[in-house]
Amino acid sequence: MSHPFDPGYVAEPFLTLCSEYPGADVYPPDQFRTEWGPIFHRGRLDGSARILVIGQDPAQHESVIRRCLVGEAGRRAQGLLRKLGVTRSYVVINTYLYSVYGSVKARTRKDPRLVDYRDRWIHALLAGGRIEVVLAFGRVADEAWRFWKATPAGESIDVGYAALTHPTQPESASNGDKVKLAEATTALLRNWNKALQAVAPRVQHPDVPTPFIAYGDAWADDDRIGIPEFDFPAGLPAWMREQDGWARRVGPDDLAKRRNITIRIPKGVLT
Amino acid sequence: MSHPFDPGYVAEPFLTLCSEYPGADVYPPDQFRTEWGPIFHRGRLDGSARILVIGQDPAQHESVIRRCLVGEAGRRAQGLLRKLGVTRSYVVINTYLYSVYGSVKARTRKDPRLVDYRDRWIHALLAGGRIEVVLAFGRVADEAWRFWKATPAGESIDVGYAALTHPTQPESASNGDKVKLAEATTALLRNWNKALQAVAPRVQHPDVPTPFIAYGDAWADDDRIGIPEFDFPAGLPAWMREQDGWARRVGPDDLAKRRNITIRIPKGVLT
């Protein structure tokens, strides 16, 4: 049985980007969980990506797997990419290298050191001229893209672009209220439908040409897709890809929670 | 601030070895924690290694970091390598890809599929002809080397070799008894001194030529060395290298413990 994996950071400029990254001086620990280290990307770094996804920040599953957007948000994003016919030729980065703790101050968000480092990633990923569409999830990702577009290099780039509602915004916004969750989900799926219609014509080289099928008013079963094994580092077990909720921040108070990630293999894996 | 990292599995034969590895059919889950996935190596895979270390099996810190021999045993091994002048040009593999659960049956240990896969690693690491010394930690690692030496390729290889007591055998053997621990530590250090004297002349290309200084009867402070940042995957936080005991298997019973790894950032990192 073959287990394809993502070799990670094997060539420039990514070797340098992953060894010289901003730390706690740029990402203040009162606003970011710098103590868990930066998470850089998920997907293709070999120049084959056609879609660049900009997410928000890594959470606990990402901190274990060391790749962006691997939990429930990742599976929803994966379904969106498939609607565009892109099953492999994508790359994901986040607005922030580190997990947000509380809220991020405007001064931090606009810190040229933070922005410049991220722009170096965007620049590197767009450099080959293969990216056809950029998708930004959430408000800060949209801002990240606009900051880049305002640079001289950004001004000269012509790609399709859509700012989308973040894949798990309905959960964040509804706080356990089922009616609100359903409404926010419908709003998200309408937002995504609009975005898809806008950018679909720009995807000229899909992996699997796919007729456009819009989302309904609620998630359908196959709207969420497992993240492919070839996106993960070598040797990771299947349950890390296929299931969710196996990593939690547990503790009696905020500091204890911040210091903790508890990994628990989902039921049914071990009997 | 630069953070050198280990790029991992970027070229053949390692790309294939890390995508086609034995699973639960070869490593039975009643003897191995296959559910946490295989851990392949630590150190140089670019042909620059002069010393090959064969360890035993990965534990919980290794399961998070996805590299071999990174805890206390790793720091002791690192000190041993430095006594041979080797601070970078080494590579570590384990006898077993997966963490041992309970004890390993002879039939499993000798399963040709298990042995052959490991031999492919040993073969790949010795192929460049640069390895001058092989160090085996513990009885099963010694057996692994002898199995390889009995193959046609193994018979024709001439390298220095020593079978050493496993770096944390004193802790395993003394079960909390301080007198026994001190005795077992002295025995280990004498065993290591003998091995060092035997193999030191074979290390012809040390990174830092180092006059031989024997171990005393107990660990000295600088006998244990932090594992270099360049051995870890990109972006891992410093406390994962510098401290120990931050990953534990916690739970009310054996199955719960087996399903769990609890990561807790050491005190002093976050204040």
JSON list of N, CA and C in Angstrom, two decimals, chain A residues 117-188:
[
{"chain": "A", "resi": 117, "resn": "TYR", "atom": "N", "xyz": [7.04, 39.65, 5.23]},
{"chain": "A", "resi": 117, "resn": "TYR", "atom": "CA", "xyz": [7.35, 38.21, 5.20]},
{"chain": "A", "resi": 117, "resn": "TYR", "atom": "C", "xyz": [6.25, 37.46, 4.45]},
{"chain": "A", "resi": 118, "resn": "ARG", "atom": "N", "xyz": [5.00, 37.77, 4.71]},
{"chain": "A", "resi": 118, "resn": "ARG", "atom": "CA", "xyz": [3.88, 37.09, 4.02]},
{"chain": "A", "resi": 118, "resn": "ARG", "atom": "C", "xyz": [3.93, 37.40, 2.52]},
{"chain": "A", "resi": 119, "resn": "ASP", "atom": "N", "xyz": [4.26, 38.65, 2.20]},
{"chain": "A", "resi": 119, "resn": "ASP", "atom": "CA", "xyz": [4.35, 39.01, 0.78]},
{"chain": "A", "resi": 119, "resn": "ASP", "atom": "C", "xyz": [5.44, 38.21, 0.06]},
{"chain": "A", "resi": 120, "resn": "ARG", "atom": "N", "xyz": [6.50, 37.88, 0.79]},
{"chain": "A", "resi": 120, "resn": "ARG", "atom": "CA", "xyz": [7.55, 37.04, 0.17]},
{"chain": "A", "resi": 120, "resn": "ARG", "atom": "C", "xyz": [6.99, 35.66, -0.20]},
{"chain": "A", "resi": 121, "resn": "TRP", "atom": "N", "xyz": [6.13, 35.12, 0.65]},
{"chain": "A", "resi": 121, "resn": "TRP", "atom": "CA", "xyz": [5.46, 33.85, 0.32]},
{"chain": "A", "resi": 121, "resn": "TRP", "atom": "C", "xyz": [4.56, 34.02, -0.90]},
{"chain": "A", "resi": 122, "resn": "ILE", "atom": "N", "xyz": [3.71, 35.05, -0.87]},
{"chain": "A", "resi": 122, "resn": "ILE", "atom": "CA", "xyz": [2.77, 35.25, -1.99]},
{"chain": "A", "resi": 122, "resn": "ILE", "atom": "C", "xyz": [3.56, 35.44, -3.29]},
{"chain": "A", "resi": 123, "resn": "HIS", "atom": "N", "xyz": [4.60, 36.25, -3.19]},
{"chain": "A", "resi": 123, "resn": "HIS", "atom": "CA", "xyz": [5.45, 36.49, -4.35]},
{"chain": "A", "resi": 123, "resn": "HIS", "atom": "C", "xyz": [6.03, 35.18, -4.88]},
{"chain": "A", "resi": 124, "resn": "ALA", "atom": "N", "xyz": [6.57, 34.36, -3.97]},
{"chain": "A", "resi": 124, "resn": "ALA", "atom": "CA", "xyz": [7.19, 33.09, -4.38]},
{"chain": "A", "resi": 124, "resn": "ALA", "atom": "C", "xyz": [6.16, 32.17, -5.04]},
{"chain": "A", "resi": 125, "resn": "LEU", "atom": "N", "xyz": [4.94, 32.17, -4.50]},
{"chain": "A", "resi": 125, "resn": "LEU", "atom": "CA", "xyz": [3.93, 31.25, -5.03]},
{"chain": "A", "resi": 125, "resn": "LEU", "atom": "C", "xyz": [3.37, 31.72, -6.37]},
{"chain": "A", "resi": 126, "resn": "LEU", "atom": "N", "xyz": [3.37, 33.04, -6.58]},
{"chain": "A", "resi": 126, "resn": "LEU", "atom": "CA", "xyz": [2.88, 33.58, -7.86]},
{"chain": "A", "resi": 126, "resn": "LEU", "atom": "C", "xyz": [3.97, 33.67, -8.91]},
{"chain": "A", "resi": 127, "resn": "ALA", "atom": "N", "xyz": [5.21, 33.50, -8.48]},
{"chain": "A", "resi": 127, "resn": "ALA", "atom": "CA", "xyz": [6.35, 33.80, -9.35]},
{"chain": "A", "resi": 127, "resn": "ALA", "atom": "C", "xyz": [6.34, 33.00, -10.65]},
{"chain": "A", "resi": 128, "resn": "GLY", "atom": "N", "xyz": [5.91, 31.74, -10.59]},
{"chain": "A", "resi": 128, "resn": "GLY", "atom": "CA", "xyz": [5.97, 30.92, -11.80]},
{"chain": "A", "resi": 128, "resn": "GLY", "atom": "C", "xyz": [4.92, 31.29, -12.83]},
{"chain": "A", "resi": 129, "resn": "GLY", "atom": "N", "xyz": [3.96, 32.14, -12.45]},
{"chain": "A", "resi": 129, "resn": "GLY", "atom": "CA", "xyz": [2.94, 32.57, -13.41]},
{"chain": "A", "resi": 129, "resn": "GLY", "atom": "C", "xyz": [1.86, 31.52, -13.66]},
{"chain": "A", "resi": 130, "resn": "ARG", "atom": "N", "xyz": [1.82, 30.48, -12.85]},
{"chain": "A", "resi": 130, "resn": "ARG", "atom": "CA", "xyz": [0.83, 29.42, -13.08]},
{"chain": "A", "resi": 130, "resn": "ARG", "atom": "C", "xyz": [-0.47, 29.64, -12.31]},
{"chain": "A", "resi": 131, "resn": "ILE", "atom": "N", "xyz": [-0.40, 30.39, -11.22]},
{"chain": "A", "resi": 131, "resn": "ILE", "atom": "CA", "xyz": [-1.60, 30.61, -10.41]},
{"chain": "A", "resi": 131, "resn": "ILE", "atom": "C", "xyz": [-2.63, 31.38, -11.24]},
{"chain": "A", "resi": 132, "resn": "GLU", "atom": "N", "xyz": [-3.84, 30.84, -11.30]},
{"chain": "A", "resi": 132, "resn": "GLU", "atom": "CA", "xyz": [-4.90, 31.47, -12.08]},
{"chain": "A", "resi": 132, "resn": "GLU", "atom": "C", "xyz": [-5.94, 32.16, -11.19]},
{"chain": "A", "resi": 133, "resn": "VAL", "atom": "N", "xyz": [-6.09, 31.64, -9.98]},
{"chain": "A", "resi": 133, "resn": "VAL", "atom": "CA", "xyz": [-7.12, 32.16, -9.07]},
{"chain": "A", "resi": 133, "resn": "VAL", "atom": "C", "xyz": [-6.58, 32.21, -7.65]},
{"chain": "A", "resi": 134, "resn": "VAL", "atom": "N", "xyz": [-6.92, 33.28, -6.94]},
{"chain": "A", "resi": 134, "resn": "VAL", "atom": "CA", "xyz": [-6.60, 33.40, -5.52]},
{"chain": "A", "resi": 134, "resn": "VAL", "atom": "C", "xyz": [-7.92, 33.47, -4.75]},
{"chain": "A", "resi": 135, "resn": "LEU", "atom": "N", "xyz": [-8.02, 32.65, -3.70]},
{"chain": "A", "resi": 135, "resn": "LEU", "atom": "CA", "xyz": [-9.21, 32.66, -2.84]},
{"chain": "A", "resi": 135, "resn": "LEU", "atom": "C", "xyz": [-8.79, 33.05, -1.43]},
{"chain": "A", "resi": 136, "resn": "ALA", "atom": "N", "xyz": [-9.44, 34.07, -0.88]},
{"chain": "A", "resi": 136, "resn": "ALA", "atom": "CA", "xyz": [-9.12, 34.50, 0.49]},
{"chain": "A", "resi": 136, "resn": "ALA", "atom": "C", "xyz": [-10.29, 34.16, 1.40]},
{"chain": "A", "resi": 137, "resn": "PHE", "atom": "N", "xyz": [-10.01, 33.44, 2.48]},
{"chain": "A", "resi": 137, "resn": "PHE", "atom": "CA", "xyz": [-11.04, 33.05, 3.44]},
{"chain": "A", "resi": 137, "resn": "PHE", "atom": "C", "xyz": [-11.04, 34.00, 4.63]},
{"chain": "A", "resi": 138, "resn": "GLY", "atom": "N", "xyz": [-12.08, 34.82, 4.72]},
{"chain": "A", "resi": 138, "resn": "GLY", "atom": "CA", "xyz": [-12.20, 35.69, 5.89]},
{"chain": "A", "resi": 138, "resn": "GLY", "atom": "C", "xyz": [-11.61, 37.07, 5.64]},
{"chain": "A", "resi": 139, "resn": "ARG", "atom": "N", "xyz": [-11.96, 37.98, 6.54]},
{"chain": "A", "resi": 139, "resn": "ARG", "atom": "CA", "xyz": [-11.64, 39.38, 6.37]},
{"chain": "A", "resi": 139, "resn": "ARG", "atom": "C", "xyz": [-10.13, 39.64, 6.36]},
{"chain": "A", "resi": 140, "resn": "VAL", "atom": "N", "xyz": [-9.40, 39.02, 7.29]},
{"chain": "A", "resi": 140, "resn": "VAL", "atom": "CA", "xyz": [-7.96, 39.32, 7.36]},
{"chain": "A", "resi": 140, "resn": "VAL", "atom": "C", "xyz": [-7.22, 38.75, 6.16]},
{"chain": "A", "resi": 141, "resn": "ALA", "atom": "N", "xyz": [-7.70, 37.64, 5.62]},
{"chain": "A", "resi": 141, "resn": "ALA", "atom": "CA", "xyz": [-7.07, 37.08, 4.43]},
{"chain": "A", "resi": 141, "resn": "ALA", "atom": "C", "xyz": [-7.30, 38.01, 3.23]},
{"chain": "A", "resi": 142, "resn": "ASP", "atom": "N", "xyz": [-8.48, 38.59, 3.17]},
{"chain": "A", "resi": 142, "resn": "ASP", "atom": "CA", "xyz": [-8.78, 39.56, 2.11]},
{"chain": "A", "resi": 142, "resn": "ASP", "atom": "C", "xyz": [-7.84, 40.77, 2.23]},
{"chain": "A", "resi": 143, "resn": "GLU", "atom": "N", "xyz": [-7.65, 41.21, 3.47]},
{"chain": "A", "resi": 143, "resn": "GLU", "atom": "CA", "xyz": [-6.72, 42.33, 3.68]},
{"chain": "A", "resi": 143, "resn": "GLU", "atom": "C", "xyz": [-5.30, 41.96, 3.26]},
{"chain": "A", "resi": 144, "resn": "ALA", "atom": "N", "xyz": [-4.90, 40.72, 3.61]},
{"chain": "A", "resi": 144, "resn": "ALA", "atom": "CA", "xyz": [-3.55, 40.26, 3.23]},
{"chain": "A", "resi": 144, "resn": "ALA", "atom": "C", "xyz": [-3.36, 40.36, 1.72]},
{"chain": "A", "resi": 145, "resn": "TRP", "atom": "N", "xyz": [-4.38, 39.90, 0.98]},
{"chain": "A", "resi": 145, "resn": "TRP", "atom": "CA", "xyz": [-4.29, 39.96, -0.47]},
{"chain": "A", "resi": 145, "resn": "TRP", "atom": "C", "xyz": [-4.25, 41.41, -0.95]},
{"chain": "A", "resi": 146, "resn": "ARG", "atom": "N", "xyz": [-5.07, 42.28, -0.36]},
{"chain": "A", "resi": 146, "resn": "ARG", "atom": "CA", "xyz": [-5.08, 43.68, -0.81]},
{"chain": "A", "resi": 146, "resn": "ARG", "atom": "C", "xyz": [-3.75, 44.38, -0.50]},
{"chain": "A", "resi": 147, "resn": "PHE", "atom": "N", "xyz": [-3.16, 44.04, 0.62]},
{"chain": "A", "resi": 147, "resn": "PHE", "atom": "CA", "xyz": [-1.82, 44.59, 0.93]},
{"chain": "A", "resi": 147, "resn": "PHE", "atom": "C", "xyz": [-0.82, 44.18, -0.16]},
{"chain": "A", "resi": 148, "resn": "TRP", "atom": "N", "xyz": [-0.88, 42.91, -0.52]},
{"chain": "A", "resi": 148, "resn": "TRP", "atom": "CA", "xyz": [0.04, 42.43, -1.57]},
{"chain": "A", "resi": 148, "resn": "TRP", "atom": "C", "xyz": [-0.26, 43.09, -2.91]},
{"chain": "A", "resi": 149, "resn": "LYS", "atom": "N", "xyz": [-1.56, 43.23, -3.24]},
{"chain": "A", "resi": 149, "resn": "LYS", "atom": "CA", "xyz": [-1.93, 43.83, -4.52]},
{"chain": "A", "resi": 149, "resn": "LYS", "atom": "C", "xyz": [-1.46, 45.28, -4.62]},
{"chain": "A", "resi": 150, "resn": "ALA", "atom": "N", "xyz": [-1.26, 45.92, -3.46]},
{"chain": "A", "resi": 150, "resn": "ALA", "atom": "CA", "xyz": [-0.81, 47.32, -3.46]},
{"chain": "A", "resi": 150, "resn": "ALA", "atom": "C", "xyz": [0.70, 47.45, -3.65]},
{"chain": "A", "resi": 151, "resn": "THR", "atom": "N", "xyz": [1.42, 46.34, -3.65]},
{"chain": "A", "resi": 151, "resn": "THR", "atom": "CA", "xyz": [2.87, 46.41, -3.88]},
{"chain": "A", "resi": 151, "resn": "THR", "atom": "C", "xyz": [3.12, 46.49, -5.39]},
{"chain": "A", "resi": 152, "resn": "PRO", "atom": "N", "xyz": [4.28, 46.97, -5.78]},
{"chain": "A", "resi": 152, "resn": "PRO", "atom": "CA", "xyz": [4.58, 47.05, -7.22]},
{"chain": "A", "resi": 152, "resn": "PRO", "atom": "C", "xyz": [4.42, 45.69, -7.91]},
{"chain": "A", "resi": 153, "resn": "ALA", "atom": "N", "xyz": [4.92, 44.62, -7.28]},
{"chain": "A", "resi": 153, "resn": "ALA", "atom": "CA", "xyz": [4.78, 43.29, -7.88]},
{"chain": "A", "resi": 153, "resn": "ALA", "atom": "C", "xyz": [3.31, 42.89, -7.98]},
{"chain": "A", "resi": 154, "resn": "GLY", "atom": "N", "xyz": [2.55, 43.23, -6.92]},
{"chain": "A", "resi": 154, "resn": "GLY", "atom": "CA", "xyz": [1.14, 42.86, -6.89]},
{"chain": "A", "resi": 154, "resn": "GLY", "atom": "C", "xyz": [0.32, 43.58, -7.95]},
{"chain": "A", "resi": 155, "resn": "GLU", "atom": "N", "xyz": [0.66, 44.83, -8.19]},
{"chain": "A", "resi": 155, "resn": "GLU", "atom": "CA", "xyz": [-0.11, 45.62, -9.16]},
{"chain": "A", "resi": 155, "resn": "GLU", "atom": "C", "xyz": [-0.05, 45.01, -10.56]},
{"chain": "A", "resi": 156, "resn": "SER", "atom": "N", "xyz": [1.07, 44.38, -10.85]},
{"chain": "A", "resi": 156, "resn": "SER", "atom": "CA", "xyz": [1.26, 43.88, -12.22]},
{"chain": "A", "resi": 156, "resn": "SER", "atom": "C", "xyz": [0.72, 42.46, -12.42]},
{"chain": "A", "resi": 157, "resn": "ILE", "atom": "N", "xyz": [0.18, 41.87, -11.36]},
{"chain": "A", "resi": 157, "resn": "ILE", "atom": "CA", "xyz": [-0.32, 40.49, -11.45]},
{"chain": "A", "resi": 157, "resn": "ILE", "atom": "C", "xyz": [-1.79, 40.50, -11.84]},
{"chain": "A", "resi": 158, "resn": "ASP", "atom": "N", "xyz": [-2.15, 39.68, -12.82]},
{"chain": "A", "resi": 158, "resn": "ASP", "atom": "CA", "xyz": [-3.56, 39.55, -13.20]},
{"chain": "A", "resi": 158, "resn": "ASP", "atom": "C", "xyz": [-4.02, 38.12, -12.95]},
{"chain": "A", "resi": 159, "resn": "VAL", "atom": "N", "xyz": [-4.75, 37.94, -11.84]},
{"chain": "A", "resi": 159, "resn": "VAL", "atom": "CA", "xyz": [-5.32, 36.62, -11.54]},
{"chain": "A", "resi": 159, "resn": "VAL", "atom": "C", "xyz": [-6.78, 36.83, -11.13]},
{"chain": "A", "resi": 160, "resn": "GLY", "atom": "N", "xyz": [-7.55, 35.75, -11.23]},
{"chain": "A", "resi": 160, "resn": "GLY", "atom": "CA", "xyz": [-8.90, 35.80, -10.69]},
{"chain": "A", "resi": 160, "resn": "GLY", "atom": "C", "xyz": [-8.83, 35.88, -9.17]},
{"chain": "A", "resi": 161, "resn": "TYR", "atom": "N", "xyz": [-9.78, 36.58, -8.57]},
{"chain": "A", "resi": 161, "resn": "TYR", "atom": "CA", "xyz": [-9.73, 36.71, -7.12]},
{"chain": "A", "resi": 161, "resn": "TYR", "atom": "C", "xyz": [-11.13, 36.72, -6.54]},
{"chain": "A", "resi": 162, "resn": "ALA", "atom": "N", "xyz": [-11.26, 36.03, -5.40]},
{"chain": "A", "resi": 162, "resn": "ALA", "atom": "CA", "xyz": [-12.53, 36.14, -4.65]},
{"chain": "A", "resi": 162, "resn": "ALA", "atom": "C", "xyz": [-12.23, 36.15, -3.16]},
{"chain": "A", "resi": 163, "resn": "ALA", "atom": "N", "xyz": [-12.92, 37.06, -2.45]},
{"chain": "A", "resi": 163, "resn": "ALA", "atom": "CA", "xyz": [-12.90, 37.06, -0.98]},
{"chain": "A", "resi": 163, "resn": "ALA", "atom": "C", "xyz": [-14.13, 36.30, -0.52]},
{"chain": "A", "resi": 164, "resn": "LEU", "atom": "N", "xyz": [-13.88, 35.24, 0.27]},
{"chain": "A", "resi": 164, "resn": "LEU", "atom": "CA", "xyz": [-14.99, 34.36, 0.68]},
{"chain": "A", "resi": 164, "resn": "LEU", "atom": "C", "xyz": [-15.16, 34.39, 2.19]},
{"chain": "A", "resi": 165, "resn": "THR", "atom": "N", "xyz": [-16.37, 34.05, 2.62]},
{"chain": "A", "resi": 165, "resn": "THR", "atom": "CA", "xyz": [-16.60, 33.82, 4.04]},
{"chain": "A", "resi": 165, "resn": "THR", "atom": "C", "xyz": [-15.73, 32.64, 4.49]},
{"chain": "A", "resi": 166, "resn": "HIS", "atom": "N", "xyz": [-15.16, 32.77, 5.69]},
{"chain": "A", "resi": 166, "resn": "HIS", "atom": "CA", "xyz": [-14.31, 31.68, 6.21]},
{"chain": "A", "resi": 166, "resn": "HIS", "atom": "C", "xyz": [-15.13, 30.40, 6.38]},
{"chain": "A", "resi": 167, "resn": "PRO", "atom": "N", "xyz": [-14.56, 29.24, 6.04]},
{"chain": "A", "resi": 167, "resn": "PRO", "atom": "CA", "xyz": [-15.33, 27.98, 6.02]},
{"chain": "A", "resi": 167, "resn": "PRO", "atom": "C", "xyz": [-16.01, 27.63, 7.35]},
{"chain": "A", "resi": 168, "resn": "THR", "atom": "N", "xyz": [-15.45, 28.04, 8.47]},
{"chain": "A", "resi": 168, "resn": "THR", "atom": "CA", "xyz": [-16.12, 27.71, 9.74]},
{"chain": "A", "resi": 168, "resn": "THR", "atom": "C", "xyz": [-16.69, 28.95, 10.42]},
{"chain": "A", "resi": 169, "resn": "GLN", "atom": "N", "xyz": [-16.89, 30.03, 9.65]},
{"chain": "A", "resi": 169, "resn": "GLN", "atom": "CA", "xyz": [-17.52, 31.23, 10.20]},
{"chain": "A", "resi": 169, "resn": "GLN", "atom": "C", "xyz": [-18.91, 30.93, 10.78]},
{"chain": "A", "resi": 170, "resn": "PRO", "atom": "N", "xyz": [-19.72, 30.08, 10.14]},
{"chain": "A", "resi": 170, "resn": "PRO", "atom": "CA", "xyz": [-21.05, 29.82, 10.72]},
{"chain": "A", "resi": 170, "resn": "PRO", "atom": "C", "xyz": [-20.96, 29.27, 12.15]},
{"chain": "A", "resi": 171, "resn": "GLU", "atom": "N", "xyz": [-20.01, 28.38, 12.42]},
{"chain": "A", "resi": 171, "resn": "GLU", "atom": "CA", "xyz": [-19.86, 27.85, 13.77]},
{"chain": "A", "resi": 171, "resn": "GLU", "atom": "C", "xyz": [-19.42, 28.96, 14.72]},
{"chain": "A", "resi": 172, "resn": "SER", "atom": "N", "xyz": [-18.44, 29.76, 14.30]},
{"chain": "A", "resi": 172, "resn": "SER", "atom": "CA", "xyz": [-17.94, 30.83, 15.17]},
{"chain": "A", "resi": 172, "resn": "SER", "atom": "C", "xyz": [-19.04, 31.83, 15.48]},
{"chain": "A", "resi": 173, "resn": "ALA", "atom": "N", "xyz": [-19.88, 32.12, 14.48]},
{"chain": "A", "resi": 173, "resn": "ALA", "atom": "CA", "xyz": [-20.85, 33.20, 14.62]},
{"chain": "A", "resi": 173, "resn": "ALA", "atom": "C", "xyz": [-22.12, 32.76, 15.35]},
{"chain": "A", "resi": 174, "resn": "SER", "atom": "N", "xyz": [-22.38, 31.45, 15.45]},
{"chain": "A", "resi": 174, "resn": "SER", "atom": "CA", "xyz": [-23.68, 31.02, 15.97]},
{"chain": "A", "resi": 174, "resn": "SER", "atom": "C", "xyz": [-23.61, 30.53, 17.41]},
{"chain": "A", "resi": 175, "resn": "ASN", "atom": "N", "xyz": [-22.41, 30.27, 17.88]},
{"chain": "A", "resi": 175, "resn": "ASN", "atom": "CA", "xyz": [-22.22, 29.98, 19.31]},
{"chain": "A", "resi": 175, "resn": "ASN", "atom": "C", "xyz": [-23.18, 28.90, 19.83]},
{"chain": "A", "resi": 176, "resn": "GLY", "atom": "N", "xyz": [-23.34, 27.83, 19.06]},
{"chain": "A", "resi": 176, "resn": "GLY", "atom": "CA", "xyz": [-24.15, 26.70, 19.51]},
{"chain": "A", "resi": 176, "resn": "GLY", "atom": "C", "xyz": [-25.63, 26.82, 19.21]},
{"chain": "A", "resi": 177, "resn": "ASP", "atom": "N", "xyz": [-26.07, 27.97, 18.68]},
{"chain": "A", "resi": 177, "resn": "ASP", "atom": "CA", "xyz": [-27.49, 28.17, 18.35]},
{"chain": "A", "resi": 177, "resn": "ASP", "atom": "C", "xyz": [-27.76, 27.54, 16.97]},
{"chain": "A", "resi": 178, "resn": "LYS", "atom": "N", "xyz": [-28.59, 26.51, 16.95]},
{"chain": "A", "resi": 178, "resn": "LYS", "atom": "CA", "xyz": [-28.78, 25.73, 15.72]},
{"chain": "A", "resi": 178, "resn": "LYS", "atom": "C", "xyz": [-29.46, 26.53, 14.61]},
{"chain": "A", "resi": 179, "resn": "VAL", "atom": "N", "xyz": [-30.41, 27.38, 14.99]},
{"chain": "A", "resi": 179, "resn": "VAL", "atom": "CA", "xyz": [-31.10, 28.18, 13.98]},
{"chain": "A", "resi": 179, "resn": "VAL", "atom": "C", "xyz": [-30.13, 29.17, 13.34]},
{"chain": "A", "resi": 180, "resn": "LYS", "atom": "N", "xyz": [-29.37, 29.84, 14.22]},
{"chain": "A", "resi": 180, "resn": "LYS", "atom": "CA", "xyz": [-28.35, 30.79, 13.69]},
{"chain": "A", "resi": 180, "resn": "LYS", "atom": "C", "xyz": [-27.33, 30.06, 12.81]},
{"chain": "A", "resi": 181, "resn": "LEU", "atom": "N", "xyz": [-26.94, 28.86, 13.24]},
{"chain": "A", "resi": 181, "resn": "LEU", "atom": "CA", "xyz": [-25.95, 28.09, 12.48]},
{"chain": "A", "resi": 181, "resn": "LEU", "atom": "C", "xyz": [-26.47, 27.79, 11.08]},
{"chain": "A", "resi": 182, "resn": "ALA", "atom": "N", "xyz": [-27.73, 27.36, 11.00]},
{"chain": "A", "resi": 182, "resn": "ALA", "atom": "CA", "xyz": [-28.32, 27.04, 9.70]},
{"chain": "A", "resi": 182, "resn": "ALA", "atom": "C", "xyz": [-28.38, 28.28, 8.82]},
{"chain": "A", "resi": 183, "resn": "GLU", "atom": "N", "xyz": [-28.77, 29.41, 9.42]},
{"chain": "A", "resi": 183, "resn": "GLU", "atom": "CA", "xyz": [-28.84, 30.67, 8.64]},
{"chain": "A", "resi": 183, "resn": "GLU", "atom": "C", "xyz": [-27.47, 31.10, 8.15]},
{"chain": "A", "resi": 184, "resn": "ALA", "atom": "N", "xyz": [-26.49, 31.02, 9.06]},
{"chain": "A", "resi": 184, "resn": "ALA", "atom": "CA", "xyz": [-25.14, 31.44, 8.68]},
{"chain": "A", "resi": 184, "resn": "ALA", "atom": "C", "xyz": [-24.54, 30.51, 7.64]},
{"chain": "A", "resi": 185, "resn": "THR", "atom": "N", "xyz": [-24.91, 29.23, 7.72]},
{"chain": "A", "resi": 185, "resn": "THR", "atom": "CA", "xyz": [-24.43, 28.26, 6.73]},
{"chain": "A", "resi": 185, "resn": "THR", "atom": "C", "xyz": [-25.02, 28.58, 5.35]},
{"chain": "A", "resi": 186, "resn": "THR", "atom": "N", "xyz": [-26.30, 28.87, 5.33]},
{"chain": "A", "resi": 186, "resn": "THR", "atom": "CA", "xyz": [-26.93, 29.24, 4.06]},
{"chain": "A", "resi": 186, "resn": "THR", "atom": "C", "xyz": [-26.27, 30.49, 3.48]},
{"chain": "A", "resi": 187, "resn": "ALA", "atom": "N", "xyz": [-26.01, 31.47, 4.35]},
{"chain": "A", "resi": 187, "resn": "ALA", "atom": "CA", "xyz": [-25.37, 32.71, 3.88]},
{"chain": "A", "resi": 187, "resn": "ALA", "atom": "C", "xyz": [-23.98, 32.42, 3.33]},
{"chain": "A", "resi": 188, "resn": "LEU", "atom": "N", "xyz": [-23.22, 31.55, 4.02]},
{"chain": "A", "resi": 188, "resn": "LEU", "atom": "CA", "xyz": [-21.88, 31.18, 3.55]},
{"chain": "A", "resi": 188, "resn": "LEU", "atom": "C", "xyz": [-21.95, 30.50, 2.19]}
]
